[in-house]
Short mmCIF file of C-alpha atoms and ligand atoms in Angstrom, two decimals:
data_model
loop_
_atom_site.label_atom_id
_atom_site.label_comp_id
_atom_site.label_asym_id
_atom_site.label_seq_id
_atom_site.Cartn_x
_atom_site.Cartn_y
_atom_site.Cartn_z
CA UNK A 27 42.54 66.69 -13.75
CA UNK A 28 43.24 68.04 -17.26
CA UNK A 29 43.02 65.58 -20.14
CA UNK A 30 45.22 66.38 -23.14
CA UNK A 31 45.33 64.42 -26.38
CA UNK A 32 47.62 66.39 -28.68
CA UNK A 33 51.28 67.45 -28.41
CA UNK A 34 50.30 71.12 -28.71
CA UNK A 35 47.72 70.99 -25.91
CA UNK A 36 50.04 69.31 -23.39
CA UNK A 37 52.89 71.66 -24.38
CA UNK A 38 50.67 74.71 -23.83
CA UNK A 39 49.46 73.43 -20.45
CA UNK A 40 52.90 72.67 -18.99
CA UNK A 41 54.30 75.93 -20.42
CA UNK A 42 51.63 77.85 -18.46
CA UNK A 43 52.62 75.99 -15.28
CA UNK A 44 56.31 76.68 -15.79
CA UNK A 45 55.55 80.34 -16.47
CA UNK A 46 53.84 80.47 -13.08
CA UNK A 47 57.02 79.04 -11.50
CA UNK A 48 55.75 75.47 -10.97
CA UNK A 49 58.02 72.44 -11.37
CA UNK A 50 56.72 69.55 -13.47
CA UNK A 51 57.16 65.82 -12.85
CA UNK A 52 56.38 63.34 -15.61
CA UNK A 53 55.42 59.65 -15.46
CA UNK A 54 55.25 58.03 -18.93
CA UNK A 55 53.22 54.81 -19.08
CA UNK A 56 51.48 52.49 -21.49
CA UNK A 57 48.42 52.36 -19.24
CA UNK A 58 46.86 49.29 -17.56
CA UNK A 59 48.00 51.14 -14.46
CA UNK A 60 48.70 49.36 -11.18
CA UNK A 61 50.28 50.02 -7.79
CA UNK A 62 53.80 50.35 -9.20
CA UNK A 63 52.64 53.16 -11.51
CA UNK A 64 50.83 54.70 -8.57
CA UNK A 65 54.04 54.72 -6.53
CA UNK A 66 55.79 56.59 -9.39
CA UNK A 67 52.96 59.15 -9.44
CA UNK A 68 53.13 59.58 -5.68
CA UNK A 69 56.86 60.17 -5.75
CA UNK A 70 56.44 62.65 -8.63
CA UNK A 71 53.75 64.39 -6.58
CA UNK A 72 56.04 64.71 -3.55
CA UNK A 73 58.90 66.15 -5.57
CA UNK A 74 57.08 68.49 -8.00
CA UNK A 75 54.35 71.14 -8.01
CA UNK A 76 52.56 69.52 -10.95
CA UNK A 77 52.43 65.95 -12.28
CA UNK A 78 51.72 64.74 -15.82
CA UNK A 79 51.03 61.06 -16.58
CA UNK A 80 51.01 59.88 -20.19
CA UNK A 81 49.20 56.78 -21.40
CA UNK A 82 50.35 55.73 -24.84
CA UNK A 83 50.70 52.15 -26.08
CA UNK A 84 53.69 52.80 -28.29
CA UNK A 85 53.53 50.69 -31.48
CA UNK A 86 57.23 51.26 -32.17
CA UNK A 87 58.40 49.25 -29.17
CA UNK A 88 56.47 46.08 -30.06
CA UNK A 89 57.82 43.45 -32.45
CA UNK A 90 55.61 42.13 -35.28
CA UNK A 91 54.63 39.01 -33.28
CA UNK A 92 54.21 40.72 -29.95
CA UNK A 93 51.13 41.80 -28.01
CA UNK A 94 50.55 45.36 -29.34
CA UNK A 95 46.97 44.78 -30.44
CA UNK A 96 45.92 42.85 -27.33
CA UNK A 97 47.83 45.02 -24.82
CA UNK A 98 45.22 46.00 -22.17
CA UNK A 99 43.72 49.50 -22.59
CA UNK A 100 41.36 50.09 -19.63
CA UNK A 101 40.98 53.85 -20.26
CA UNK A 102 38.36 54.62 -17.59
CA UNK A 103 40.17 52.69 -14.81
CA UNK A 104 43.47 54.35 -15.77
CA UNK A 105 41.95 57.82 -15.58
CA UNK A 106 40.39 56.97 -12.20
CA UNK A 107 43.74 55.79 -10.79
CA UNK A 108 45.45 58.97 -12.03
CA UNK A 109 42.73 61.08 -10.40
CA UNK A 110 43.07 59.20 -7.08
CA UNK A 111 46.84 59.70 -7.16
CA UNK A 112 46.36 63.46 -7.52
CA UNK A 113 47.71 63.71 -11.08
CA UNK A 114 47.27 67.19 -12.58
CA UNK A 115 47.17 66.15 -16.24
CA UNK A 116 46.62 62.91 -18.13
CA UNK A 117 48.15 62.96 -21.61
CA UNK A 118 46.68 60.40 -24.04
CA UNK A 119 47.92 61.08 -27.57
CA UNK A 120 46.58 59.04 -30.48
CA UNK A 121 49.15 57.04 -32.53
CA UNK A 122 48.56 59.36 -35.51
CA UNK A 123 49.43 62.39 -33.36
CA UNK A 124 52.71 60.78 -32.27
CA UNK A 125 53.68 59.26 -35.61
CA UNK A 126 52.04 61.25 -38.40
CA UNK A 127 52.34 60.19 -42.02
CA UNK A 128 55.95 60.53 -43.17
CA UNK A 129 57.54 59.99 -39.72
CA UNK A 130 61.18 58.93 -40.25
CA UNK A 131 63.35 59.80 -37.22
CA UNK A 132 64.41 57.28 -34.57
CA UNK A 133 66.79 57.29 -31.62
CA UNK A 134 69.31 54.47 -31.23
CA UNK A 135 71.31 54.16 -28.01
CA UNK A 136 74.12 52.04 -29.41
CA UNK A 137 75.44 49.10 -27.45
CA UNK A 138 72.87 49.44 -24.67
CA UNK A 139 69.93 48.47 -26.86
CA UNK A 140 70.91 45.24 -28.58
CA UNK A 141 71.71 42.98 -25.64
CA UNK A 142 69.64 41.27 -22.91
CA UNK A 143 66.00 42.27 -23.60
CA UNK A 144 67.15 44.00 -26.79
CA UNK A 145 68.58 40.75 -28.19
CA UNK A 146 65.20 39.01 -27.94
CA UNK A 147 63.22 42.11 -28.90
CA UNK A 148 65.07 43.73 -31.82
CA UNK A 149 64.06 47.38 -32.22
CA UNK A 150 62.34 47.51 -28.82
CA UNK A 151 64.68 50.05 -27.19
CA UNK A 152 64.85 52.11 -30.37
CA UNK A 153 61.07 52.44 -30.06
CA UNK A 154 61.31 53.24 -26.35
CA UNK A 155 64.06 55.87 -26.77
CA UNK A 156 62.21 57.48 -29.68
CA UNK A 157 58.88 57.78 -27.87
CA UNK A 158 60.46 58.91 -24.58
CA UNK A 159 62.39 61.67 -26.38
CA UNK A 160 59.21 62.78 -28.16
CA UNK A 161 57.21 62.76 -24.92
CA UNK A 162 59.95 64.74 -23.16
CA UNK A 163 59.90 67.33 -25.95
CA UNK A 164 56.13 67.60 -25.67
CA UNK A 165 55.77 67.66 -21.87
CA UNK A 166 59.10 69.40 -21.09
CA UNK A 167 59.21 68.21 -17.46
CA UNK A 168 61.84 68.96 -14.84
CA UNK A 169 61.90 65.33 -13.69
CA UNK A 170 61.14 62.04 -15.41
CA UNK A 171 60.07 59.03 -13.28
CA UNK A 172 60.78 55.48 -14.46
CA UNK A 173 60.58 52.22 -12.53
CA UNK A 174 63.59 49.97 -12.02
CA UNK A 175 61.58 46.95 -13.11
CA UNK A 176 62.62 47.77 -16.68
CA UNK A 177 66.19 48.26 -15.57
CA UNK A 178 67.62 48.15 -19.09
CA UNK A 179 65.04 50.71 -20.23
CA UNK A 180 66.04 53.00 -17.36
CA UNK A 181 69.72 52.67 -18.34
CA UNK A 182 68.96 53.35 -22.02
CA UNK A 183 66.92 56.46 -21.15
CA UNK A 184 69.58 57.76 -18.74
CA UNK A 185 72.23 57.33 -21.44
CA UNK A 186 70.06 59.10 -24.03
CA UNK A 187 69.32 61.99 -21.65
CA UNK A 188 73.00 62.43 -20.91
CA UNK A 189 74.22 61.99 -24.51
CA UNK A 190 71.63 64.40 -25.93
CA UNK A 191 71.93 66.99 -23.12
CA UNK A 192 68.26 66.72 -22.28
CA UNK A 193 67.28 69.26 -19.60
CA UNK A 194 65.55 66.68 -17.40
CA UNK A 195 66.52 64.74 -14.28
CA UNK A 196 65.87 61.01 -14.73
CA UNK A 197 64.64 59.52 -11.45
CA UNK A 198 64.81 55.71 -11.14
CA UNK A 199 62.24 54.34 -8.68
CA UNK A 200 62.38 51.03 -6.79
CA UNK A 201 60.57 48.06 -8.26
CA UNK A 202 57.26 47.19 -6.55
CA UNK A 203 56.46 43.52 -5.82
CA UNK A 204 53.33 41.64 -4.86
CA UNK A 205 53.46 40.01 -1.41
CA UNK A 206 54.68 36.74 -2.90
CA UNK A 207 57.56 38.50 -4.68
CA UNK A 208 56.25 38.76 -8.25
CA UNK A 209 57.24 42.11 -9.77
CA UNK A 210 54.09 44.12 -10.59
CA UNK A 211 53.53 44.39 -14.33
CA UNK A 212 50.59 45.13 -16.62
CA UNK A 213 51.37 41.82 -18.36
CA UNK A 214 50.66 39.84 -15.14
CA UNK A 215 47.00 40.20 -16.19
CA UNK A 216 47.72 37.65 -18.96
CA UNK A 217 48.58 34.90 -16.46
CA UNK A 218 46.16 32.05 -15.73
CA UNK A 219 45.67 31.22 -12.01
CA UNK A 220 48.20 28.36 -12.19
CA UNK A 221 50.75 30.51 -14.07
CA UNK A 222 50.25 33.31 -11.54
CA UNK A 223 50.91 30.81 -8.72
CA UNK A 224 54.16 29.68 -10.38
CA UNK A 225 55.36 33.16 -11.39
CA UNK A 226 57.14 34.20 -8.14
CA UNK A 227 59.74 31.51 -8.94
CA UNK A 228 61.40 34.11 -11.19
CA UNK A 229 62.14 36.36 -8.22
CA UNK A 230 63.22 33.40 -6.08
CA UNK A 231 65.71 32.41 -8.77
CA UNK A 232 67.24 35.90 -8.68
CA UNK A 233 67.42 35.70 -4.89
CA UNK A 234 69.25 32.38 -5.20
CA UNK A 235 71.80 34.06 -7.52
CA UNK A 236 72.22 36.96 -5.09
CA UNK A 237 72.80 34.50 -2.21
CA UNK A 238 75.43 32.66 -4.24
CA UNK A 239 77.32 35.97 -4.66
CA UNK A 240 77.86 36.04 -0.89
CA UNK A 241 79.45 32.56 -0.83
CA UNK A 242 83.21 32.00 -0.69
CA UNK A 243 84.68 31.44 -4.17
CA UNK A 244 81.64 32.83 -5.99
CA UNK A 245 82.19 34.24 -9.49
CA UNK A 246 79.89 35.85 -12.09
CA UNK A 247 79.54 32.37 -13.62
CA UNK A 248 78.48 30.64 -10.41
CA UNK A 249 76.00 33.44 -9.64
CA UNK A 250 74.30 33.06 -13.03
CA UNK A 251 74.41 29.26 -12.80
CA UNK A 252 72.80 29.24 -9.34
CA UNK A 253 69.96 31.49 -10.50
CA UNK A 254 69.38 29.48 -13.69
CA UNK A 255 69.37 26.19 -11.77
CA UNK A 256 66.82 27.62 -9.33
CA UNK A 257 64.53 28.70 -12.19
CA UNK A 258 64.87 25.33 -13.89
CA UNK A 259 63.12 23.82 -10.85
CA UNK A 260 59.89 25.50 -12.08
CA UNK A 261 59.19 23.80 -15.43
CA UNK A 262 56.38 26.30 -16.19
CA UNK A 263 59.14 28.80 -17.04
CA UNK A 264 61.16 28.87 -20.27
CA UNK A 265 64.22 31.06 -19.79
CA UNK A 266 64.86 33.82 -22.32
CA UNK A 267 68.05 35.16 -20.71
CA UNK A 268 69.56 35.61 -17.29
CA UNK A 269 72.66 37.80 -17.02
CA UNK A 270 74.77 39.33 -14.30
CA UNK A 271 75.68 42.87 -15.41
CA UNK A 272 77.51 45.95 -14.26
CA UNK A 273 74.63 48.40 -13.64
CA UNK A 274 76.47 51.26 -15.35
CA UNK A 275 77.38 49.55 -18.61
CA UNK A 276 75.05 46.52 -18.74
CA UNK A 277 78.19 44.53 -19.55
CA UNK A 278 79.24 41.29 -17.93
CA UNK A 279 81.59 42.03 -14.99
CA UNK A 280 84.98 40.28 -14.90
CA UNK A 281 84.59 39.77 -11.14
CA UNK A 282 82.01 40.31 -8.43
CA UNK A 283 82.81 43.97 -7.87
CA UNK A 284 81.09 47.24 -8.72
CA UNK A 285 77.36 47.88 -8.68
CA UNK A 286 75.99 44.58 -10.01
CA UNK A 287 72.54 43.43 -10.99
CA UNK A 288 70.99 40.21 -12.19
CA UNK A 289 68.63 40.80 -15.13
CA UNK A 290 66.27 38.18 -16.45
CA UNK A 291 63.37 37.52 -18.78
CA UNK A 292 61.44 34.27 -19.00
CA UNK A 293 58.28 33.00 -20.63
CA UNK A 294 55.46 31.41 -18.73
CA UNK A 295 53.08 30.18 -21.41
CA UNK A 296 53.11 32.97 -23.99
CA UNK A 297 53.71 35.69 -21.43
CA UNK A 298 57.19 37.13 -21.14
CA UNK A 299 58.03 38.38 -17.65
CA UNK A 300 61.08 40.42 -16.70
CA UNK A 301 62.70 40.97 -13.32
CA UNK A 302 65.99 42.10 -11.81
CA UNK A 303 67.76 42.26 -8.47
CA UNK A 304 70.84 44.10 -7.19
CA UNK A 305 73.68 41.75 -6.21
CA UNK A 306 76.07 42.57 -3.38
CA UNK A 307 79.24 40.72 -2.57
O1 PAF B 420 57.77 51.46 -19.41
C1 PAF B 420 56.84 51.75 -20.19
O2 PAF B 420 55.67 51.67 -19.85
C2 PAF B 420 57.17 52.22 -21.59
O3 PAF B 420 58.25 51.53 -22.12
C3 PAF B 420 57.36 53.75 -21.71
C4 PAF B 420 58.53 54.24 -20.89
C5 PAF B 420 56.08 54.44 -21.26
C6 PAF B 420 57.63 54.12 -23.17
O4 PAF B 420 56.59 53.73 -24.00
#
């Protein structure tokens, strides 16, 4: 497995692959890799000749009181997982290589970035869109693999790729859950044993909302209310937001039609967990 740490070295490597006719799949991550990342790498491996994984804890997508400095950075374990998954190159740029002195340019995906997770994390999606565009320019892949766990992120990146005519196919990959239903996330490592035991209640609340959608007389309001009431039964959680949205626009639907999804974020202790679930009538 190649290890690259500068934009010019990863660019040179993938250019040599493309010159030889190989397709390139790209999995951007912030490290602390787990099975959900591995499933993205495996899909990228099946669909491309070469796979690049980036590990970069992006300072621009963390708010001033968030967990940037304590975000887990298990470099050796991450490299080992990439190797086991058959990754061809691991790209680990330093913050100074990504944002050199004088950096001024940011990407804003208007309307999609300031609601739901964006309302509680101002500037988060601006940071995500900016780093993803930079990484795409550096790696120049044919396909980009993102998990559906960050459904709003996936929607923001799709919009950016379409609006800016980026020559990449954005592939959304199904969320991966632990056996008890908790969505896999690097931040699950922050949970104490009792918080971890309570955490699957977030998924169960979404399931309760999805069940409500199938009931006679259900409306967007009753779906959200059913899910919120279910979560309220687990006092360990403090709800940040829970919204039923149209998957294409992230706006609230007027009725229960179209591709719909429940999105949520909630705190358990100081840890903010996110989850989402498609809703069918
Ligand atoms: O989903 C993540 O891990 C990050 O938001 C991403 C896409 C790697 C950008 O920093």
